PDB file of C-alpha atoms in Angstrom:
ATOM      1  CA  MET A 236     -95.455 189.584 230.562  1.00 89.00           C
ATOM      2  CA  LEU A 237     -91.726 189.428 229.876  1.00 94.00           C
ATOM      3  CA  ALA A 238     -92.291 187.470 226.674  1.00 95.00           C
ATOM      4  CA  GLU A 239     -94.756 190.065 225.381  1.00 97.00           C
ATOM      5  CA  LEU A 240     -92.454 192.958 226.273  1.00 97.00           C
ATOM      6  CA  ARG A 241     -89.520 191.171 224.652  1.00 97.00           C
ATOM      7  CA  ARG A 242     -91.581 190.756 221.474  1.00 97.00           C
ATOM      8  CA  LEU A 243     -92.468 194.465 221.471  1.00 97.00           C
ATOM      9  CA  VAL A 244     -88.830 195.469 222.015  1.00 97.00           C
ATOM     10  CA  GLU A 245     -87.769 193.262 219.111  1.00 97.00           C
ATOM     11  CA  GLU A 246     -90.567 194.531 216.862  1.00 98.00           C
ATOM     12  CA  TYR A 247     -90.007 198.205 217.772  1.00 97.00           C
ATOM     13  CA  PRO A 248     -86.332 198.356 218.782  1.00 95.00           C
ATOM     14  CA  LEU A 249     -86.152 202.160 218.986  1.00 96.00           C
ATOM     15  CA  TRP A 250     -89.297 202.720 221.043  1.00 97.00           C
ATOM     16  CA  GLN A 251     -87.850 203.707 224.381  1.00 97.00           C
ATOM     17  CA  ARG A 252     -91.080 203.318 226.329  1.00 97.00           C
ATOM     18  CA  PHE A 253     -91.255 199.602 225.497  1.00 97.00           C
ATOM     19  CA  ARG A 254     -87.569 199.259 226.304  1.00 98.00           C
ATOM     20  CA  GLY A 255     -88.067 200.938 229.687  1.00 98.00           C
ATOM     21  CA  GLN A 256     -91.027 198.708 230.567  1.00 98.00           C
ATOM     22  CA  PHE A 257     -88.992 195.668 229.527  1.00 98.00           C
ATOM     23  CA  MET A 258     -86.032 196.805 231.641  1.00 98.00           C
ATOM     24  CA  LEU A 259     -88.264 197.383 234.672  1.00 97.00           C
ATOM     25  CA  ALA A 260     -89.946 193.986 234.286  1.00 96.00           C
ATOM     26  CA  LEU A 261     -86.548 192.295 234.036  1.00 97.00           C
ATOM     27  CA  TYR A 262     -85.293 194.170 237.100  1.00 97.00           C
ATOM     28  CA  ARG A 263     -88.372 193.281 239.149  1.00 95.00           C
ATOM     29  CA  SER A 264     -87.924 189.652 238.109  1.00 94.00           C
ATOM     30  CA  GLY A 265     -84.452 189.628 239.646  1.00 94.00           C
ATOM     31  CA  ARG A 266     -82.725 189.875 236.266  1.00 96.00           C
ATOM     32  CA  ARG A 267     -80.836 193.114 236.836  1.00 97.00           C
ATOM     33  CA  VAL A 268     -77.916 192.256 234.533  1.00 97.00           C
ATOM     34  CA  GLU A 269     -80.321 191.590 231.653  1.00 98.00           C
ATOM     35  CA  ALA A 270     -82.105 194.887 232.334  1.00 98.00           C
ATOM     36  CA  LEU A 271     -78.797 196.744 232.116  1.00 98.00           C
ATOM     37  CA  ALA A 272     -77.906 194.827 228.941  1.00 98.00           C
ATOM     38  CA  ALA A 273     -81.222 195.867 227.359  1.00 98.00           C
ATOM     39  CA  TYR A 274     -80.287 199.493 227.986  1.00 98.00           C
ATOM     40  CA  ALA A 275     -76.781 198.987 226.591  1.00 98.00           C
ATOM     41  CA  ALA A 276     -78.210 197.407 223.426  1.00 97.00           C
ATOM     42  CA  LEU A 277     -80.480 200.392 222.783  1.00 97.00           C
ATOM     43  CA  ARG A 278     -77.750 202.877 223.626  1.00 98.00           C
ATOM     44  CA  GLY A 279     -75.394 201.172 221.168  1.00 97.00           C
ATOM     45  CA  ARG A 280     -78.022 201.128 218.432  1.00 96.00           C
ATOM     46  CA  LEU A 281     -78.895 204.803 218.929  1.00 96.00           C
ATOM     47  CA  GLY A 282     -75.246 205.832 219.114  1.00 95.00           C
ATOM     48  CA  ASP A 283     -74.141 203.859 216.063  1.00 95.00           C
ATOM     49  CA  GLY A 284     -77.107 204.629 213.852  1.00 92.00           C
ATOM     50  CA  TYR A 285     -78.116 208.116 214.926  1.00 94.00           C
ATOM     51  CA  ALA A 286     -75.301 209.529 217.094  1.00 95.00           C
ATOM     52  CA  ILE A 287     -77.745 210.199 219.960  1.00 97.00           C
ATOM     53  CA  GLU A 288     -78.233 208.975 223.533  1.00 97.00           C
ATOM     54  CA  PRO A 289     -81.402 207.453 225.010  1.00 97.00           C
ATOM     55  CA  GLY A 290     -83.920 209.928 226.390  1.00 97.00           C
ATOM     56  CA  ALA A 291     -83.787 211.359 229.899  1.00 98.00           C
ATOM     57  CA  ALA A 292     -86.471 209.012 231.284  1.00 98.00           C
ATOM     58  CA  LEU A 293     -84.628 205.903 230.105  1.00 98.00           C
ATOM     59  CA  GLN A 294     -81.298 207.269 231.329  1.00 98.00           C
ATOM     60  CA  LEU A 295     -82.846 207.843 234.754  1.00 98.00           C
ATOM     61  CA  LEU A 296     -84.292 204.320 234.821  1.00 98.00           C
ATOM     62  CA  HIS A 297     -80.871 202.927 233.865  1.00 98.00           C
ATOM     63  CA  HIS A 298     -79.238 204.927 236.663  1.00 98.00           C
ATOM     64  CA  ARG A 299     -81.821 203.709 239.191  1.00 98.00           C
ATOM     65  CA  ILE A 300     -81.374 200.066 238.140  1.00 98.00           C
ATOM     66  CA  LEU A 301     -77.600 200.455 238.167  1.00 97.00           C
ATOM     67  CA  HIS A 302     -77.733 201.733 241.752  1.00 97.00           C
ATOM     68  CA  ASP A 303     -80.388 199.202 242.844  1.00 95.00           C
ATOM     69  CA  ASP A 304     -82.922 201.874 243.760  1.00 95.00           C
ATOM     70  CA  VAL A 305     -85.359 200.250 246.219  1.00 91.00           C
ATOM     71  CA  SER A 306     -88.201 202.475 245.025  1.00 92.00           C
ATOM     72  CA  LEU A 307     -88.226 200.417 241.798  1.00 94.00           C
ATOM     73  CA  HIS A 308     -89.148 197.241 243.657  1.00 90.00           C
ATOM     74  CA  ALA A 309     -92.738 196.167 243.161  1.00 82.00           C
ATOM     75  CA  TRP A 310     -94.937 196.832 246.177  1.00 76.00           C
ATOM     76  CA  ALA A 311     -97.972 194.646 246.713  1.00 68.00           C
ATOM     77  CA  GLY A 312     -99.519 196.811 249.438  1.00 73.00           C
ATOM     78  CA  PRO A 313    -100.140 195.989 253.078  1.00 75.00           C
ATOM     79  CA  PRO A 314    -100.981 192.401 254.013  1.00 72.00           C
ATOM     80  CA  VAL A 315    -104.654 191.553 254.301  1.00 72.00           C
ATOM     81  CA  LEU A 316    -105.883 189.456 257.211  1.00 69.00           C
ATOM     82  CA  LEU A 317    -108.626 186.981 256.409  1.00 66.00           C
ATOM     83  CA  PRO A 318    -111.027 185.626 259.023  1.00 66.00           C
ATOM     84  CA  HIS A 319    -109.656 182.795 261.137  1.00 63.00           C
ATOM     85  CA  ASP A 320    -110.533 179.184 260.387  1.00 62.00           C
ATOM     86  CA  VAL A 321    -113.656 177.883 262.117  1.00 60.00           C
ATOM     87  CA  THR A 322    -112.845 174.449 263.519  1.00 59.00           C
ATOM     88  CA  ASP A 323    -115.871 173.840 265.731  1.00 58.00           C
ATOM     89  CA  PHE A 324    -119.052 175.515 266.868  1.00 55.00           C
ATOM     90  CA  THR A 325    -118.708 174.191 270.423  1.00 65.00           C
ATOM     91  CA  GLY A 326    -120.637 170.992 269.878  1.00 65.00           C
ATOM     92  CA  ARG A 327    -123.887 172.519 268.668  1.00 68.00           C
ATOM     93  CA  GLN A 328    -124.082 170.874 265.243  1.00 71.00           C
ATOM     94  CA  ASP A 329    -127.778 169.985 265.658  1.00 74.00           C
ATOM     95  CA  LEU A 330    -128.640 173.615 266.467  1.00 70.00           C
ATOM     96  CA  LEU A 331    -126.392 174.799 263.683  1.00 67.00           C
ATOM     97  CA  ASP A 332    -128.242 172.590 261.192  1.00 73.00           C
ATOM     98  CA  GLN A 333    -131.545 174.148 262.309  1.00 72.00           C
ATOM     99  CA  ALA A 334    -130.156 177.681 262.229  1.00 68.00           C
ATOM    100  CA  ILE A 335    -128.787 177.580 258.690  1.00 70.00           C
ATOM    101  CA  GLY A 336    -131.116 179.693 256.574  1.00 65.00           C
ATOM    102  CA  ALA A 337    -133.102 181.016 259.540  1.00 66.00           C
ATOM    103  CA  GLN A 338    -132.828 184.273 261.394  1.00 59.00           C
ATOM    104  CA  VAL A 339    -131.190 183.485 264.718  1.00 52.00           C
ATOM    105  CA  VAL A 340    -130.208 185.423 267.834  1.00 61.00           C
ATOM    106  CA  LEU A 341    -127.398 183.762 269.742  1.00 59.00           C
ATOM    107  CA  HIS A 342    -127.067 184.259 273.451  1.00 63.00           C
ATOM    108  CA  GLY A 343    -124.767 182.635 275.935  1.00 67.00           C
ATOM    109  CA  PRO A 344    -121.814 183.049 278.257  1.00 68.00           C
ATOM    110  CA  ALA A 345    -118.437 184.020 276.867  1.00 66.00           C
ATOM    111  CA  GLY A 346    -116.357 181.234 275.428  1.00 63.00           C
ATOM    112  CA  VAL A 347    -119.148 178.899 274.349  1.00 61.00           C
ATOM    113  CA  GLY A 348    -119.579 180.011 270.753  1.00 55.00           C
ATOM    114  CA  SER A 349    -122.121 182.806 271.067  1.00 50.00           C
ATOM    115  CA  ARG A 350    -119.866 185.208 269.152  1.00 51.00           C
ATOM    116  CA  GLN A 351    -119.281 182.987 266.121  1.00 54.00           C
ATOM    117  CA  HIS A 352    -121.817 183.348 263.329  1.00 53.00           C
ATOM    118  CA  PRO A 353    -123.675 180.018 263.105  1.00 52.00           C
ATOM    119  CA  ALA A 354    -123.154 179.709 259.353  1.00 54.00           C
ATOM    120  CA  GLY A 355    -119.466 180.449 259.718  1.00 57.00           C
ATOM    121  CA  ASP A 356    -117.584 182.961 257.657  1.00 55.00           C
ATOM    122  CA  PRO A 357    -118.173 183.254 253.921  1.00 54.00           C
ATOM    123  CA  PRO A 358    -116.446 180.494 251.970  1.00 56.00           C
ATOM    124  CA  LEU A 359    -112.739 181.160 251.637  1.00 53.00           C
ATOM    125  CA  PRO A 360    -110.322 179.831 249.053  1.00 57.00           C
ATOM    126  CA  ALA A 361    -108.295 176.793 250.111  1.00 61.00           C
ATOM    127  CA  ARG A 362    -105.210 178.990 250.118  1.00 66.00           C
ATOM    128  CA  PRO A 363    -105.293 182.722 250.797  1.00 63.00           C
ATOM    129  CA  PRO A 364    -104.442 184.943 247.823  1.00 65.00           C
ATOM    130  CA  PRO A 365    -100.827 186.179 247.685  1.00 64.00           C
ATOM    131  CA  GLY A 366    -100.173 188.837 250.322  1.00 61.00           C
ATOM    132  CA  CYS A 367    -102.985 187.642 252.596  1.00 63.00           C
ATOM    133  CA  ALA A 368    -102.705 185.783 255.861  1.00 61.00           C
ATOM    134  CA  ARG A 369    -105.264 183.862 257.872  1.00 59.00           C
ATOM    135  CA  PRO A 370    -104.593 183.867 261.626  1.00 60.00           C
ATOM    136  CA  ARG A 371    -104.695 180.455 263.259  1.00 61.00           C
ATOM    137  CA  THR A 372    -106.602 180.397 266.547  1.00 57.00           C
ATOM    138  CA  ALA A 373    -107.101 176.662 266.966  1.00 56.00           C
ATOM    139  CA  PRO A 374    -104.564 173.838 266.948  1.00 57.00           C
ATOM    140  CA  GLN A 375    -104.197 172.086 263.617  1.00 52.00           C
TER     141      GLN A 375
END
């Protein structure tokens, strides 16, 4: 994304919206000094060529970056818990093989696997997506 924004800023050096998006992307990438330098470059170009300052929105973004405003940090949302790993169906592999694809009612005392769906949870990726966690309930 940074490469594309950099290209747009170079192709349209006076378009402040592109410059602001580029500055924000730099800042969120941990490149605060470069974000501030991008503002300074535009400010110098506008001042030298047109005797004007950047617009209010870009000035505000510059101020917020300068003061490390935490509201600018990217927020991925709350973590998502995925179903726990199924390590065993309490020794009932033969019954499990019969139950796959059939309608089954499980009954039994607590702690012997009657609560776990016989087919297991839907297939999960090998690694959870970023921001997701899978609780571990069995020893690895």
